[in-house]
Amino acid sequence: MILGVGTDLANIERIAGTLDRFGDRFRDRVFTEIEQSKAERRKDVAGTYAKRWAAKEACSKALGTGLRMGISWKDMAVSNLSTGQPVMAVTGWAKERLNQMTPEGHEATIHVTLTDDHPWAQAFVVIEARPIA
């Protein structure tokens, strides 16, 4: 069953400007070390950060809270499988919220997809609950 759906559209140029203006202060407030490492290795640094920004926004919407109620940016983290597929992990209050949403006898899976077409980056998140076998 679907527990939540969220999407977000981020402007890559806006994220680039924020990176130029606030640098590490912005990066360290919003992105995990793994996310930063991934972005800094890429040719399109700002685009990579923008996609992850959009994923965090989309995830917060799928959790039904938006970025309020104690959710920290770093409570939602995007990484990639060896195949390149993005995955979302939640910790802290976001994990608590996910546990509250998940019916007894089920486990939650967060699906995330990312795309960009300059100057836009988009993310779509679906939270699914599957019965525990």
PDB file of C-alpha atoms in Angstrom:
ATOM      1  CA  MET A   1       0.000   0.000   0.000  1.00  0.00           C
ATOM      2  CA  ILE A   2       1.132   3.560  -0.669  1.00  0.00           C
ATOM      3  CA  LEU A   3       1.718   5.566   2.514  1.00  0.00           C
ATOM      4  CA  GLY A   4       2.904   8.798   0.957  1.00  0.00           C
ATOM      5  CA  VAL A   5       3.900  10.549  -2.249  1.00  0.00           C
ATOM      6  CA  GLY A   6       6.008  13.658  -2.652  1.00  0.00           C
ATOM      7  CA  THR A   7       7.626  15.588  -5.457  1.00  0.00           C
ATOM      8  CA  ASP A   8       9.772  18.679  -5.711  1.00  0.00           C
ATOM      9  CA  LEU A   9      11.292  20.825  -8.427  1.00  0.00           C
ATOM     10  CA  ALA A  10      14.505  22.731  -7.636  1.00  0.00           C
ATOM     11  CA  ASN A  11      16.247  25.398  -9.674  1.00  0.00           C
ATOM     12  CA  ILE A  12      19.881  24.378 -10.211  1.00  0.00           C
ATOM     13  CA  GLU A  13      21.013  27.996 -10.650  1.00  0.00           C
ATOM     14  CA  ARG A  14      19.420  28.931  -7.315  1.00  0.00           C
ATOM     15  CA  ILE A  15      21.277  26.084  -5.592  1.00  0.00           C
ATOM     16  CA  ALA A  16      24.530  27.151  -7.326  1.00  0.00           C
ATOM     17  CA  GLY A  17      24.019  30.684  -6.014  1.00  0.00           C
ATOM     18  CA  THR A  18      23.392  29.391  -2.511  1.00  0.00           C
ATOM     19  CA  LEU A  19      26.553  27.269  -2.707  1.00  0.00           C
ATOM     20  CA  ASP A  20      28.544  30.323  -3.875  1.00  0.00           C
ATOM     21  CA  ARG A  21      27.090  32.534  -1.168  1.00  0.00           C
ATOM     22  CA  PHE A  22      27.126  30.189   1.840  1.00  0.00           C
ATOM     23  CA  GLY A  23      29.531  27.389   0.822  1.00  0.00           C
ATOM     24  CA  ASP A  24      30.305  24.882   3.569  1.00  0.00           C
ATOM     25  CA  ARG A  25      27.751  26.421   5.923  1.00  0.00           C
ATOM     26  CA  PHE A  26      24.967  25.455   3.507  1.00  0.00           C
ATOM     27  CA  ARG A  27      26.502  22.087   2.575  1.00  0.00           C
ATOM     28  CA  ASP A  28      27.063  21.053   6.183  1.00  0.00           C
ATOM     29  CA  ARG A  29      23.580  22.123   7.284  1.00  0.00           C
ATOM     30  CA  VAL A  30      21.698  20.282   4.537  1.00  0.00           C
ATOM     31  CA  PHE A  31      23.785  17.412   3.167  1.00  0.00           C
ATOM     32  CA  THR A  32      25.424  14.376   4.760  1.00  0.00           C
ATOM     33  CA  GLU A  33      29.115  13.671   4.207  1.00  0.00           C
ATOM     34  CA  ILE A  34      28.224  10.941   1.694  1.00  0.00           C
ATOM     35  CA  GLU A  35      25.991  13.329  -0.263  1.00  0.00           C
ATOM     36  CA  GLN A  36      28.706  15.985  -0.260  1.00  0.00           C
ATOM     37  CA  SER A  37      31.353  13.513  -1.385  1.00  0.00           C
ATOM     38  CA  LYS A  38      29.166  12.360  -4.273  1.00  0.00           C
ATOM     39  CA  ALA A  39      28.353  15.909  -5.389  1.00  0.00           C
ATOM     40  CA  GLU A  40      31.919  17.190  -5.178  1.00  0.00           C
ATOM     41  CA  ARG A  41      33.141  14.345  -7.440  1.00  0.00           C
ATOM     42  CA  ARG A  42      30.641  15.214 -10.161  1.00  0.00           C
ATOM     43  CA  LYS A  43      31.121  17.538 -13.121  1.00  0.00           C
ATOM     44  CA  ASP A  44      27.761  19.200 -12.373  1.00  0.00           C
ATOM     45  CA  VAL A  45      28.207  19.867  -8.649  1.00  0.00           C
ATOM     46  CA  ALA A  46      25.237  22.224  -8.335  1.00  0.00           C
ATOM     47  CA  GLY A  47      22.967  19.890 -10.310  1.00  0.00           C
ATOM     48  CA  THR A  48      23.862  16.986  -8.034  1.00  0.00           C
ATOM     49  CA  TYR A  49      23.129  19.048  -4.924  1.00  0.00           C
ATOM     50  CA  ALA A  50      19.888  20.340  -6.468  1.00  0.00           C
ATOM     51  CA  LYS A  51      18.629  16.807  -7.117  1.00  0.00           C
ATOM     52  CA  ARG A  52      19.375  15.814  -3.533  1.00  0.00           C
ATOM     53  CA  TRP A  53      17.725  19.006  -2.234  1.00  0.00           C
ATOM     54  CA  ALA A  54      14.620  18.150  -4.268  1.00  0.00           C
ATOM     55  CA  ALA A  55      14.684  14.565  -2.931  1.00  0.00           C
ATOM     56  CA  LYS A  56      14.753  15.779   0.668  1.00  0.00           C
ATOM     57  CA  GLU A  57      11.835  18.145  -0.001  1.00  0.00           C
ATOM     58  CA  ALA A  58       9.907  15.364  -1.765  1.00  0.00           C
ATOM     59  CA  CYS A  59      10.593  12.927   1.064  1.00  0.00           C
ATOM     60  CA  SER A  60       9.389  15.392   3.689  1.00  0.00           C
ATOM     61  CA  LYS A  61       6.168  15.804   1.697  1.00  0.00           C
ATOM     62  CA  ALA A  62       5.729  12.041   1.376  1.00  0.00           C
ATOM     63  CA  LEU A  63       6.154  11.795   5.150  1.00  0.00           C
ATOM     64  CA  GLY A  64       3.246  14.224   5.403  1.00  0.00           C
ATOM     65  CA  THR A  65       5.130  16.854   7.339  1.00  0.00           C
ATOM     66  CA  GLY A  66       7.104  19.058   5.019  1.00  0.00           C
ATOM     67  CA  LEU A  67      10.205  20.427   6.698  1.00  0.00           C
ATOM     68  CA  ARG A  68       8.683  21.014  10.093  1.00  0.00           C
ATOM     69  CA  MET A  69       7.876  19.033  13.213  1.00  0.00           C
ATOM     70  CA  GLY A  70      11.534  18.384  13.999  1.00  0.00           C
ATOM     71  CA  ILE A  71      12.712  16.872  10.719  1.00  0.00           C
ATOM     72  CA  SER A  72      16.281  17.845   9.949  1.00  0.00           C
ATOM     73  CA  TRP A  73      17.637  18.061   6.405  1.00  0.00           C
ATOM     74  CA  LYS A  74      20.213  15.434   7.304  1.00  0.00           C
ATOM     75  CA  ASP A  75      17.486  13.087   8.603  1.00  0.00           C
ATOM     76  CA  MET A  76      16.839  12.319   4.916  1.00  0.00           C
ATOM     77  CA  ALA A  77      19.851  11.161   2.912  1.00  0.00           C
ATOM     78  CA  VAL A  78      20.259  10.122  -0.704  1.00  0.00           C
ATOM     79  CA  SER A  79      22.899   7.615  -1.718  1.00  0.00           C
ATOM     80  CA  ASN A  80      23.261   5.340  -4.726  1.00  0.00           C
ATOM     81  CA  LEU A  81      23.382   1.596  -5.195  1.00  0.00           C
ATOM     82  CA  SER A  82      26.268   0.197  -7.242  1.00  0.00           C
ATOM     83  CA  THR A  83      23.894   0.245 -10.228  1.00  0.00           C
ATOM     84  CA  GLY A  84      23.507   4.022  -9.838  1.00  0.00           C
ATOM     85  CA  GLN A  85      19.926   3.766  -8.568  1.00  0.00           C
ATOM     86  CA  PRO A  86      19.261   6.431  -5.929  1.00  0.00           C
ATOM     87  CA  VAL A  87      17.996   5.318  -2.526  1.00  0.00           C
ATOM     88  CA  MET A  88      16.687   7.332   0.406  1.00  0.00           C
ATOM     89  CA  ALA A  89      17.509   6.542   4.024  1.00  0.00           C
ATOM     90  CA  VAL A  90      15.868   8.264   6.969  1.00  0.00           C
ATOM     91  CA  THR A  91      17.106   8.724  10.518  1.00  0.00           C
ATOM     92  CA  GLY A  92      16.099  10.760  13.553  1.00  0.00           C
ATOM     93  CA  TRP A  93      12.641  12.289  13.560  1.00  0.00           C
ATOM     94  CA  ALA A  94      12.047  11.353   9.904  1.00  0.00           C
ATOM     95  CA  LYS A  95      12.552   7.686  10.850  1.00  0.00           C
ATOM     96  CA  GLU A  96      10.199   8.093  13.815  1.00  0.00           C
ATOM     97  CA  ARG A  97       7.571   9.617  11.509  1.00  0.00           C
ATOM     98  CA  LEU A  98       8.031   6.770   9.009  1.00  0.00           C
ATOM     99  CA  ASN A  99       7.555   4.227  11.804  1.00  0.00           C
ATOM    100  CA  GLN A 100       4.355   6.016  12.918  1.00  0.00           C
ATOM    101  CA  MET A 101       2.981   5.885   9.370  1.00  0.00           C
ATOM    102  CA  THR A 102       3.763   2.210   8.840  1.00  0.00           C
ATOM    103  CA  PRO A 103       0.919  -0.139   9.789  1.00  0.00           C
ATOM    104  CA  GLU A 104       1.652  -2.978  12.193  1.00  0.00           C
ATOM    105  CA  GLY A 105       2.848  -6.095  10.385  1.00  0.00           C
ATOM    106  CA  HIS A 106       4.301  -4.053   7.503  1.00  0.00           C
ATOM    107  CA  GLU A 107       7.693  -2.683   6.559  1.00  0.00           C
ATOM    108  CA  ALA A 108       8.183   0.600   4.721  1.00  0.00           C
ATOM    109  CA  THR A 109      10.252   1.121   1.599  1.00  0.00           C
ATOM    110  CA  ILE A 110      11.124   4.558   0.262  1.00  0.00           C
ATOM    111  CA  HIS A 111      11.384   4.756  -3.523  1.00  0.00           C
ATOM    112  CA  VAL A 112      13.110   7.794  -5.026  1.00  0.00           C
ATOM    113  CA  THR A 113      13.833   8.909  -8.553  1.00  0.00           C
ATOM    114  CA  LEU A 114      15.875  11.942  -9.612  1.00  0.00           C
ATOM    115  CA  THR A 115      16.178  13.808 -12.884  1.00  0.00           C
ATOM    116  CA  ASP A 116      17.501  17.087 -14.165  1.00  0.00           C
ATOM    117  CA  ASP A 117      17.282  19.202 -17.284  1.00  0.00           C
ATOM    118  CA  HIS A 118      19.143  22.443 -16.713  1.00  0.00           C
ATOM    119  CA  PRO A 119      18.060  24.660 -15.008  1.00  0.00           C
ATOM    120  CA  TRP A 120      15.687  22.237 -13.260  1.00  0.00           C
ATOM    121  CA  ALA A 121      16.208  19.259 -10.952  1.00  0.00           C
ATOM    122  CA  GLN A 122      13.283  17.100  -9.911  1.00  0.00           C
ATOM    123  CA  ALA A 123      12.694  14.319  -7.415  1.00  0.00           C
ATOM    124  CA  PHE A 124       9.765  12.019  -6.851  1.00  0.00           C
ATOM    125  CA  VAL A 125       9.370   9.936  -3.673  1.00  0.00           C
ATOM    126  CA  VAL A 126       6.875   7.150  -2.962  1.00  0.00           C
ATOM    127  CA  ILE A 127       6.678   5.506   0.450  1.00  0.00           C
ATOM    128  CA  GLU A 128       5.295   1.990   0.248  1.00  0.00           C
ATOM    129  CA  ALA A 129       4.320  -0.432   3.017  1.00  0.00           C
ATOM    130  CA  ARG A 130       4.596  -4.153   2.331  1.00  0.00           C
ATOM    131  CA  PRO A 131       3.364  -6.936   4.615  1.00  0.00           C
ATOM    132  CA  ILE A 132       6.132  -8.672   6.509  1.00  0.00           C
ATOM    133  CA  ALA A 133       6.221 -12.262   5.301  1.00  0.00           C
TER     134      ALA A 133
END
